[in-house]
Amino acid sequence: MLGPLLLAAARSDRMRGLVTSMPLTRGVVDRFVAGDDLEAALGTVRELGGAGLSVTLDHLGEDTREPAQAEAARDAYLRMFAVLEEHGLAGGADASVKLSALGQALPGELALDHARDICAAAGRAGMTVTLDMEDHTTVDSTLETLGKLRSDFPWAGVAIQAMLRRSTGDLRDLAGEGSRVRLVKGAYAEPASVAYQSRREVDRAYVRGLRLLMEGDGYPMVATHDPRIIQIALALAAGRPPSSYEFQMLYGIRGAEQRRLAEAHRVRVYVPYGADWYGYFMRRLAERPANLAFFLRSFVSR
């Protein structure tokens, strides 16, 4: 029952003010967020690279309602590419981008224009870009934007949420040659009319989607911490070249497993950074009771 409540709280301005003002919250946030700015995240990128792990960097922010904020989000990514290239950390890295941060809810093609700028800069730096998927109301817009981006940047990728009932059809459309797809379970509060509700249903949908991707000609990005699904993914990948797929995990979750898996497979870690961490942080708490327990323990252990 706590999961849906936390997901609802992720969109609450009142809860945002309460949680972000708690003096003890910062230490817990640091487990899941690599820093308030890019300079703070660089150490994490170096550490992960030294352990044989690739990265996808997410400059945190979402639900932008002002053009100036959308432009600032774009500029943060442009600066990211420049700094990573300057430090020799850009090659093979990926940027995760939420279109809602770039003005997806605003009139016209502002988000598309900003995404084009981001993809162009990423390509020059030797990086790729993956569009994050947000709640179900943004799926059509996100996939439409992806299609337009891929005409100039065929390596542009997208995340698909297995929990959405429509995702099987979307995955069939996206399983073609060269298509980069990050398959996730889903981290938004969605109604039963559009999304599976039970863990068992979501797991089954994930495996169905994983099978479609592994049987296709694209590049599956298996985003999961679930040991059972990792084993299923390895079985489904039998016969595929090791360079034709990868595993992805979140910064701060199962770090030892990330390193163990990277000994034989390509593993990419999702590294979020930035001051606007609240929505991301609340979704991480909602995903697993252990994350919430870790958060609550911080208040009684100090």
Coordinates of C-alpha atoms in Angstrom, one line a residue:
M1 CA 0.0 0.0 0.0
L2 CA 2.9 2.4 0.6
G3 CA 4.1 2.3 -3.0
P4 CA 1.1 4.1 -4.5
L5 CA 1.1 6.6 -1.7
L6 CA 4.8 7.4 -2.3
L7 CA 4.2 7.7 -6.0
A8 CA 1.4 10.1 -5.4
A9 CA 3.7 12.1 -3.1
A10 CA 6.2 12.3 -5.9
R11 CA 3.8 14.8 -7.6
S12 CA 2.8 16.7 -4.5
D13 CA 4.3 20.2 -4.1
R14 CA 3.4 20.1 -0.4
M15 CA 5.2 16.9 0.2
R16 CA 8.1 18.2 -1.9
G17 CA 8.5 21.1 0.5
L18 CA 8.3 18.9 3.6
V19 CA 10.8 16.2 2.5
T20 CA 13.3 18.6 0.9
S21 CA 13.4 20.7 4.1
M22 CA 14.2 17.7 6.4
P23 CA 17.8 18.1 7.6
L24 CA 18.4 14.4 7.6
T25 CA 17.1 13.7 4.1
R26 CA 20.3 14.7 2.4
G27 CA 22.4 11.8 3.6
V28 CA 19.8 9.3 2.3
V29 CA 19.4 11.1 -1.0
D30 CA 23.2 10.8 -1.5
R31 CA 22.7 7.0 -1.7
F32 CA 20.6 7.4 -4.9
V33 CA 21.8 10.7 -6.4
A34 CA 25.4 11.3 -7.4
G35 CA 25.5 15.0 -6.4
D36 CA 23.7 18.4 -6.8
D37 CA 25.8 19.3 -9.8
L38 CA 27.9 17.8 -12.6
E39 CA 31.2 18.4 -10.8
A40 CA 30.0 16.4 -7.9
A41 CA 28.9 13.5 -10.2
L42 CA 32.3 13.3 -12.0
G43 CA 33.9 11.3 -9.2
T44 CA 31.1 8.8 -9.4
V45 CA 31.5 8.5 -13.2
R46 CA 35.3 7.9 -12.8
E47 CA 34.7 5.3 -10.1
L48 CA 32.2 3.4 -12.1
G49 CA 34.4 3.5 -15.2
G50 CA 37.3 2.2 -13.2
A51 CA 35.2 -0.8 -12.2
G52 CA 34.4 -1.6 -15.8
L53 CA 30.9 -0.1 -15.7
S54 CA 29.4 2.3 -18.3
V55 CA 27.1 5.2 -17.4
T56 CA 24.0 7.0 -18.5
L57 CA 23.8 10.4 -16.9
D58 CA 20.5 12.0 -16.0
H59 CA 20.4 15.7 -15.2
L60 CA 17.4 15.6 -12.8
G61 CA 14.3 17.7 -13.6
E62 CA 10.8 17.1 -15.0
D63 CA 7.4 18.7 -15.6
T64 CA 8.9 22.0 -16.9
R65 CA 6.2 24.7 -17.5
E66 CA 8.2 27.7 -18.5
P67 CA 10.3 28.0 -21.7
A68 CA 13.2 29.5 -19.8
Q69 CA 13.3 26.4 -17.6
A70 CA 13.2 24.1 -20.6
E71 CA 16.1 26.0 -22.2
A72 CA 18.1 25.8 -18.9
A73 CA 17.6 22.0 -18.9
R74 CA 18.9 21.8 -22.5
D75 CA 21.9 23.9 -21.6
A76 CA 22.7 21.6 -18.6
Y77 CA 23.0 18.7 -21.0
L78 CA 25.2 20.7 -23.4
R79 CA 27.5 21.6 -20.6
M80 CA 27.5 17.9 -19.5
F81 CA 28.8 16.8 -22.9
A82 CA 31.5 19.5 -22.9
V83 CA 32.7 18.7 -19.4
L84 CA 32.7 14.9 -19.9
E85 CA 34.7 15.4 -23.1
E86 CA 37.1 17.7 -21.4
H87 CA 37.8 15.0 -18.8
G88 CA 38.0 12.2 -21.2
L89 CA 34.8 10.5 -19.9
A90 CA 32.4 11.0 -22.8
G91 CA 33.3 8.1 -25.1
G92 CA 30.7 5.4 -24.9
A93 CA 28.6 7.2 -22.2
D94 CA 24.9 7.9 -22.6
A95 CA 22.6 10.7 -21.5
S96 CA 19.1 10.0 -20.2
V97 CA 16.7 12.8 -21.0
K98 CA 13.1 13.5 -19.8
L99 CA 11.2 15.3 -22.5
S100 CA 9.0 16.9 -19.9
A101 CA 12.1 18.7 -18.6
L102 CA 12.6 20.1 -22.1
G103 CA 9.1 21.6 -22.5
Q104 CA 7.0 18.6 -23.6
A105 CA 3.9 20.1 -22.1
L106 CA 4.4 23.5 -23.8
P107 CA 2.9 24.4 -27.2
G108 CA 4.8 23.8 -30.4
E109 CA 8.0 21.7 -30.9
L110 CA 10.1 23.2 -28.1
A111 CA 11.0 19.9 -26.6
L112 CA 11.8 18.4 -30.0
D113 CA 14.1 21.3 -30.9
H114 CA 15.9 21.0 -27.5
A115 CA 16.2 17.3 -27.9
R116 CA 17.7 17.8 -31.4
D117 CA 20.3 20.2 -29.9
I118 CA 21.1 17.6 -27.2
C119 CA 21.5 14.7 -29.7
A120 CA 23.7 16.8 -32.0
A121 CA 26.0 17.7 -29.1
A122 CA 26.0 14.1 -27.8
G123 CA 27.0 12.8 -31.2
R124 CA 29.9 15.2 -31.4
A125 CA 31.1 14.1 -28.0
G126 CA 30.9 10.4 -28.9
M127 CA 27.9 9.8 -26.6
T128 CA 24.3 8.6 -27.2
V129 CA 21.0 9.7 -25.9
T130 CA 18.1 7.7 -24.4
L131 CA 14.7 9.3 -23.9
D132 CA 13.2 8.4 -20.5
M133 CA 9.6 7.4 -20.5
E134 CA 7.3 9.1 -18.0
D135 CA 3.6 8.5 -17.2
H136 CA 1.3 7.0 -19.7
T137 CA 0.0 10.4 -20.9
T138 CA 3.4 11.2 -22.4
V139 CA 4.0 7.9 -24.3
D140 CA 2.6 8.9 -27.7
S141 CA 4.4 12.3 -27.7
T142 CA 7.7 10.6 -26.6
L143 CA 7.5 8.0 -29.3
E144 CA 6.6 10.6 -31.9
T145 CA 9.6 12.7 -30.9
L146 CA 11.8 9.6 -31.0
G147 CA 10.7 8.9 -34.6
K148 CA 11.6 12.4 -35.6
L149 CA 15.0 12.3 -33.8
R150 CA 16.0 9.0 -35.4
S151 CA 15.8 10.4 -38.9
D152 CA 19.0 12.4 -38.0
F153 CA 20.2 10.4 -35.0
P154 CA 19.4 6.7 -35.6
W155 CA 21.2 5.7 -32.4
A156 CA 18.7 7.7 -30.3
G157 CA 17.1 5.3 -27.8
V158 CA 14.0 5.2 -25.6
A159 CA 12.8 3.6 -22.4
I160 CA 9.6 1.4 -22.5
Q161 CA 7.7 0.5 -19.3
A162 CA 6.6 -3.1 -19.2
M163 CA 3.8 -2.3 -16.8
L164 CA 1.8 -0.4 -19.5
R165 CA -0.6 -2.7 -21.3
R166 CA 0.2 -1.0 -24.6
S167 CA 3.9 -1.7 -24.4
T168 CA 3.9 -5.1 -26.2
G169 CA 2.7 -3.3 -29.4
D170 CA 5.3 -0.5 -28.9
L171 CA 8.1 -3.0 -28.4
R172 CA 7.1 -4.9 -31.6
D173 CA 7.4 -1.5 -33.5
L174 CA 10.8 -0.8 -31.8
A175 CA 12.5 -4.2 -32.2
G176 CA 14.0 -3.4 -35.6
E177 CA 17.6 -3.1 -36.6
G178 CA 19.6 -0.4 -34.8
S179 CA 16.8 0.4 -32.3
R180 CA 18.1 1.0 -28.8
V181 CA 15.4 0.2 -26.2
R182 CA 15.7 0.3 -22.4
L183 CA 13.1 -2.0 -20.9
V184 CA 12.0 -1.1 -17.4
K185 CA 9.2 -2.3 -15.2
G186 CA 7.8 1.2 -14.6
A187 CA 7.9 3.6 -11.7
Y188 CA 4.8 5.7 -12.0
A189 CA 1.3 5.4 -10.4
E190 CA -0.9 4.3 -13.3
P191 CA -4.6 3.3 -13.4
A192 CA -5.6 -0.3 -14.0
S193 CA -7.1 0.7 -17.3
V194 CA -3.7 1.3 -18.8
A195 CA -1.3 -0.6 -16.6
Y196 CA -0.8 -4.0 -14.9
Q197 CA -1.1 -3.6 -11.1
S198 CA 0.3 -6.7 -9.5
R199 CA 4.0 -7.6 -9.3
R200 CA 3.4 -10.9 -11.0
E201 CA 1.6 -9.3 -13.9
V202 CA 4.3 -6.8 -14.4
D203 CA 7.1 -9.4 -14.2
R204 CA 5.3 -11.5 -16.8
A205 CA 4.9 -8.5 -19.1
Y206 CA 8.5 -7.7 -18.7
V207 CA 9.6 -11.1 -19.7
R208 CA 7.3 -11.0 -22.7
G209 CA 8.8 -7.7 -23.8
L210 CA 12.3 -9.0 -23.2
R211 CA 11.6 -11.9 -25.4
L212 CA 10.4 -9.6 -28.2
L213 CA 13.6 -7.5 -27.9
M214 CA 16.0 -10.4 -27.8
E215 CA 14.3 -12.0 -30.8
G216 CA 14.5 -8.7 -32.7
D217 CA 17.4 -7.0 -34.5
G218 CA 17.7 -4.0 -32.1
Y219 CA 19.9 -3.3 -29.1
P220 CA 18.1 -4.4 -25.9
M221 CA 19.0 -2.6 -22.7
V222 CA 17.8 -4.8 -19.8
A223 CA 17.1 -2.4 -16.9
T224 CA 16.4 -4.5 -13.9
H225 CA 17.8 -5.5 -10.5
D226 CA 15.7 -8.6 -10.3
P227 CA 18.0 -11.7 -10.1
R228 CA 15.3 -13.9 -11.7
I229 CA 14.9 -11.6 -14.7
I230 CA 18.6 -11.3 -15.1
Q231 CA 18.9 -15.1 -15.5
I232 CA 15.9 -15.1 -17.9
A233 CA 17.6 -12.4 -19.9
L234 CA 20.8 -14.3 -20.1
A235 CA 19.0 -17.4 -21.4
L236 CA 17.1 -15.4 -24.0
A237 CA 20.3 -13.7 -25.1
A238 CA 22.0 -17.1 -25.9
G239 CA 23.3 -16.9 -29.4
R240 CA 23.4 -13.1 -29.5
P241 CA 26.9 -11.4 -29.6
P242 CA 27.7 -10.0 -26.2
S243 CA 28.0 -6.6 -27.8
S244 CA 24.4 -6.6 -29.0
Y245 CA 22.7 -6.0 -25.6
E246 CA 23.5 -4.7 -22.1
F247 CA 22.2 -4.6 -18.6
Q248 CA 21.3 -1.4 -16.8
M249 CA 21.0 -0.7 -13.1
L250 CA 20.5 2.3 -10.9
Y251 CA 23.2 4.1 -9.0
G252 CA 23.1 3.2 -5.3
I253 CA 21.2 -0.1 -5.8
R254 CA 23.0 -3.5 -5.7
G255 CA 26.4 -2.1 -6.4
A256 CA 28.2 -5.4 -5.8
E257 CA 25.9 -7.2 -8.3
Q258 CA 26.6 -4.5 -10.8
R259 CA 30.3 -5.2 -10.6
R260 CA 29.9 -8.9 -10.6
L261 CA 27.8 -8.9 -13.7
A262 CA 30.2 -6.5 -15.4
E263 CA 32.9 -9.2 -15.2
A264 CA 31.3 -11.0 -18.1
H265 CA 28.6 -8.6 -19.5
R266 CA 28.2 -5.0 -20.5
V267 CA 26.6 -3.1 -17.6
R268 CA 25.5 0.5 -17.6
V269 CA 24.7 2.4 -14.4
Y270 CA 22.0 5.1 -14.4
V271 CA 23.6 8.1 -12.6
P272 CA 21.3 10.9 -11.7
Y273 CA 22.5 14.3 -10.5
G274 CA 21.2 17.7 -9.8
A275 CA 19.3 19.8 -7.2
D276 CA 15.9 18.8 -8.4
W277 CA 16.1 15.3 -7.0
Y278 CA 12.7 15.0 -5.2
G279 CA 10.6 13.2 -7.8
Y280 CA 13.3 10.7 -8.6
F281 CA 14.0 10.1 -5.0
M282 CA 10.4 9.4 -4.1
R283 CA 10.1 6.9 -6.9
R284 CA 13.1 5.0 -5.7
L285 CA 11.6 4.8 -2.2
A286 CA 8.3 3.5 -3.7
E287 CA 10.0 0.7 -5.7
R288 CA 11.2 -1.4 -2.9
P289 CA 10.3 -1.6 0.8
A290 CA 14.1 -1.9 1.6
N291 CA 14.7 1.5 0.2
L292 CA 11.9 3.0 2.4
A293 CA 13.3 1.2 5.4
F294 CA 16.7 2.6 4.7
F295 CA 15.2 6.1 4.6
L296 CA 13.3 5.7 7.9
R297 CA 16.2 4.1 9.7
S298 CA 18.2 7.3 9.0
F299 CA 15.9 9.2 11.4
V300 CA 16.4 6.8 14.3
S301 CA 20.1 6.1 13.9
R302 CA 21.2 9.7 14.3

